[in-house]
Amino acid sequence: MTPPIRILLADDELLIRTALSQMLDLEPDLDVVAEAPTGTLAVPLAIKHAVDVAVLDLQMPGLDGIAVAEELAEQLPDCRCVIVTSHGRPGHLKRALAAGVRGFLPKTTSAATLAAVVRSVHDGGRYVDPELAAEAIAAGDSPLTPRETDVLELAASGAPIDEIADRASLSPGTVRNYLSNAMTKLDAANRHEACAIARRLGWI
Amino acid sequence: MTPPIRILLADDELLIRTALSQMLDLEPDLDVVAEAPTGTLAVPLAIKHAVDVAVLDLQMPGLDGIAVAEELAEQLPDCRCVIVTSHGRPGHLKRALAAGVRGFLPKTTSAATLAAVVRSVHDGGRYVDPELAAEAIAAGDSPLTPRETDVLELAASGAPIDEIADRASLSPGTVRNYLSNAMTKLDAANRHEACAIARRLGWI
DNA sequence: TCGGATTCATGACGTTTGTCATCGCGAGGT
DNA sequence: ACCTCGCGATGACAAACGTCATGAATCCGA
């Protein structure tokens, strides 16, 4: 008889975390040994309990799920990561895969799937929600340069050019050029539409 | 011995729905008799099963939690509604209360609280998360007129004035006036910042 | 080592926004 | 009856924004 799989569960919503934890614990071969309400707390906890699999919510205060996966890849390389998310943006999937994440699935999947993915990932397998995978392939890669992405991110709050320039330590003219480039690449009529598009695709 | 409380659970995320359902079912006096993945399906299901309490996620495709509560208030007046949400915006709380919702809590609360609120609400009590209540009081009422709200909502997608005017069947000049008014009232530097503020407060 | 991409900048130009004054109309309150 | 408020519109003006041409420095891969 193999020992149960040791799991860390990270999600900022206590209600969801407890519910999910109880549900996974119902499986005899799964054992939730640690829970974290933030990404920042998740890393040391995973190490301390030497968990086999980390089930990470994507959007959390502090470190997000992908950042946690990156940290764990370095500090606890034997730990496999599964990302669970409400909003399945193509860009997120790509970043997650690049971070060495082994499983990626939306919260709309069934409980049985989650348990199956945890087991499969623990055995060295991989799993990506087919729908999300298709979207990611269809969306392609971000056409934005790193700096364009930065600037667009700053623009997302709705700040005027001068403030963006200030926060990015750039001249206002440069900011406008970057935004103009981004708008062209994203085929948007103005920078706010560009933000909306980039956000939808997970590029910012 | 009183019969168990009959519950409908509506949430678009299957994983969360099952987890929450299992968790509530663990309580001997609570009985989840129906589950719905959308608001549209929730209403007839609640009626069919004559549920005592409806636990509704706020953000769902189709009818959102508040809309469901409004429907149920008409069609199944004996049913009490509890709203559960990830994003606790002050405006949503107000709308919910106006719709006759008896319980309102964020997903960051504990499982014990949820169960307690379901029981309390079933007995005719009310419960609002204290933090959210404080925020709602601090934020005050929306200063926007209905039409200003409409236009701001259309502006939220990042569309240019002409498109907004088109979709609202207004002249472009009128749209600019409404947006200008909204910006003044919300103390924003441009309409996109105004959208961000209004969204944060749950006014759009 | 050479070309290409990225980063940062400037100036000029036209368009889009934001602001303000002003108007008419209808609904609601005192 | 009067006044206020919300709704819808116009026109004029200034500021912000988007576009384009252009240039220089850096870095990276062929």
Short mmCIF file of C-alpha atoms in Angstrom, two decimals, chain B residues 55-193:
data_model
loop_
_atom_site.label_atom_id
_atom_site.label_comp_id
_atom_site.label_asym_id
_atom_site.label_seq_id
_atom_site.Cartn_x
_atom_site.Cartn_y
_atom_site.Cartn_z
CA VAL B 55 -27.53 30.08 -1.39
CA LEU B 56 -26.61 32.13 -4.44
CA ASP B 57 -23.28 33.09 -5.91
CA LEU B 58 -23.33 36.75 -6.92
CA GLN B 59 -21.59 36.52 -10.28
CA MET B 60 -23.16 33.98 -12.60
CA PRO B 61 -23.85 33.88 -16.32
CA GLY B 62 -27.43 34.81 -17.19
CA LEU B 63 -29.24 36.05 -14.11
CA ASP B 64 -26.86 37.07 -11.33
CA GLY B 65 -27.51 36.24 -7.69
CA ILE B 66 -29.41 39.43 -6.99
CA ALA B 67 -31.66 39.01 -10.01
CA VAL B 68 -32.45 35.49 -8.85
CA ALA B 69 -33.30 36.83 -5.39
CA GLU B 70 -35.68 39.34 -6.98
CA GLU B 71 -37.37 36.62 -9.00
CA LEU B 72 -37.69 34.35 -6.00
CA ALA B 73 -39.12 37.11 -3.84
CA GLU B 74 -41.99 37.22 -6.31
CA GLN B 75 -42.43 33.61 -7.23
CA LEU B 76 -41.44 31.83 -4.01
CA PRO B 77 -41.88 34.37 -1.23
CA ASP B 78 -41.31 31.82 1.55
CA CYS B 79 -37.79 31.19 0.32
CA ARG B 80 -35.01 33.13 2.05
CA CYS B 81 -31.94 34.12 0.03
CA VAL B 82 -28.30 34.20 1.03
CA ILE B 83 -25.74 35.74 -1.33
CA VAL B 84 -22.15 34.56 -1.34
CA THR B 85 -19.55 36.46 -3.33
CA SER B 86 -15.86 36.79 -4.08
CA HIS B 87 -15.95 40.52 -4.66
CA GLY B 88 -17.79 42.36 -1.94
CA ARG B 89 -18.69 45.67 -3.49
CA PRO B 90 -20.76 48.10 -1.41
CA GLY B 91 -23.23 48.73 -4.20
CA HIS B 92 -23.98 45.05 -4.59
CA LEU B 93 -24.82 44.77 -0.91
CA LYS B 94 -27.30 47.61 -1.23
CA ARG B 95 -28.95 46.14 -4.28
CA ALA B 96 -29.12 42.78 -2.57
CA LEU B 97 -30.76 44.19 0.52
CA ALA B 98 -33.24 46.05 -1.65
CA ALA B 99 -34.06 42.74 -3.33
CA GLY B 100 -34.98 41.25 0.01
CA VAL B 101 -31.84 39.20 0.49
CA ARG B 102 -31.45 38.10 4.12
CA GLY B 103 -27.81 37.10 4.20
CA PHE B 104 -24.77 38.55 2.45
CA LEU B 105 -21.26 37.27 2.99
CA PRO B 106 -17.93 37.04 1.20
CA LYS B 107 -16.30 33.76 0.29
CA THR B 108 -13.53 34.60 2.74
CA THR B 109 -15.76 33.73 5.69
CA SER B 110 -15.57 30.38 7.42
CA ALA B 111 -17.65 27.34 6.68
CA ALA B 112 -19.12 27.52 10.17
CA THR B 113 -20.35 31.04 9.47
CA LEU B 114 -22.08 30.00 6.28
CA ALA B 115 -23.91 27.18 8.02
CA ALA B 116 -24.83 29.48 10.89
CA VAL B 117 -26.14 32.13 8.52
CA VAL B 118 -28.26 29.60 6.65
CA ARG B 119 -29.86 28.52 9.91
CA SER B 120 -30.29 32.04 11.18
CA VAL B 121 -31.82 33.22 7.94
CA HIS B 122 -34.15 30.27 7.87
CA ASP B 123 -35.40 31.31 11.32
CA GLY B 124 -36.20 34.76 10.01
CA GLY B 125 -32.92 36.38 10.97
CA ARG B 126 -30.61 38.49 8.88
CA TYR B 127 -26.86 38.55 8.53
CA VAL B 128 -24.51 40.87 6.71
CA ASP B 129 -20.74 40.55 6.88
CA PRO B 130 -19.65 43.34 9.25
CA GLU B 131 -16.72 44.44 7.12
CA LEU B 132 -18.88 44.73 4.02
CA ALA B 133 -21.54 46.58 5.97
CA ALA B 134 -18.95 49.09 7.16
CA GLU B 135 -17.68 49.61 3.62
CA ALA B 136 -21.19 50.07 2.33
CA ILE B 137 -21.93 52.71 4.93
CA ALA B 138 -18.63 54.46 4.29
CA ALA B 139 -19.16 54.46 0.53
CA GLY B 140 -22.63 55.96 0.73
CA ASP B 141 -25.09 55.91 -2.13
CA SER B 142 -24.26 56.23 -5.78
CA PRO B 143 -24.39 59.89 -6.79
CA LEU B 144 -25.04 58.93 -10.39
CA THR B 145 -28.39 59.32 -12.07
CA PRO B 146 -29.76 56.22 -13.84
CA ARG B 147 -28.81 57.52 -17.26
CA GLU B 148 -25.31 58.46 -16.15
CA THR B 149 -24.93 54.94 -14.86
CA ASP B 150 -26.07 53.52 -18.20
CA VAL B 151 -23.61 55.57 -20.17
CA LEU B 152 -20.75 54.82 -17.81
CA GLU B 153 -21.52 51.15 -18.12
CA LEU B 154 -21.24 51.36 -21.87
CA ALA B 155 -18.01 53.30 -21.54
CA ALA B 156 -16.54 50.54 -19.41
CA SER B 157 -15.67 48.40 -22.41
CA GLY B 158 -13.32 51.09 -23.64
CA ALA B 159 -15.41 52.06 -26.65
CA PRO B 160 -15.04 55.55 -28.14
CA ILE B 161 -17.73 58.18 -27.66
CA ASP B 162 -19.40 57.60 -31.00
CA GLU B 163 -19.95 53.94 -30.32
CA ILE B 164 -21.37 54.68 -26.89
CA ALA B 165 -23.67 57.28 -28.40
CA ASP B 166 -24.76 54.77 -30.98
CA ARG B 167 -25.47 52.01 -28.49
CA ALA B 168 -27.30 54.35 -26.13
CA SER B 169 -29.18 56.07 -28.95
CA LEU B 170 -27.93 59.44 -27.82
CA SER B 171 -26.08 62.24 -29.52
CA PRO B 172 -22.32 62.19 -28.99
CA GLY B 173 -22.49 65.55 -27.26
CA THR B 174 -24.98 64.26 -24.73
CA VAL B 175 -22.80 61.29 -24.00
CA ARG B 176 -19.87 63.56 -23.31
CA ASN B 177 -21.98 65.63 -20.98
CA TYR B 178 -23.13 62.62 -18.99
CA LEU B 179 -19.61 61.27 -18.78
CA SER B 180 -18.32 64.66 -17.73
CA ASN B 181 -20.95 64.80 -14.98
CA ALA B 182 -20.08 61.30 -13.83
CA MET B 183 -16.39 62.16 -13.75
CA THR B 184 -17.03 65.22 -11.65
CA LYS B 185 -19.22 63.31 -9.21
CA LEU B 186 -16.71 60.46 -8.91
CA ASP B 187 -13.75 62.83 -8.78
CA ALA B 188 -12.02 61.10 -11.69
CA ALA B 189 -9.57 62.55 -14.19
CA ASN B 190 -11.10 60.72 -17.16
CA ARG B 191 -13.94 58.40 -17.93
CA HIS B 192 -11.87 55.29 -17.59
CA GLU B 193 -10.81 56.16 -14.10
#
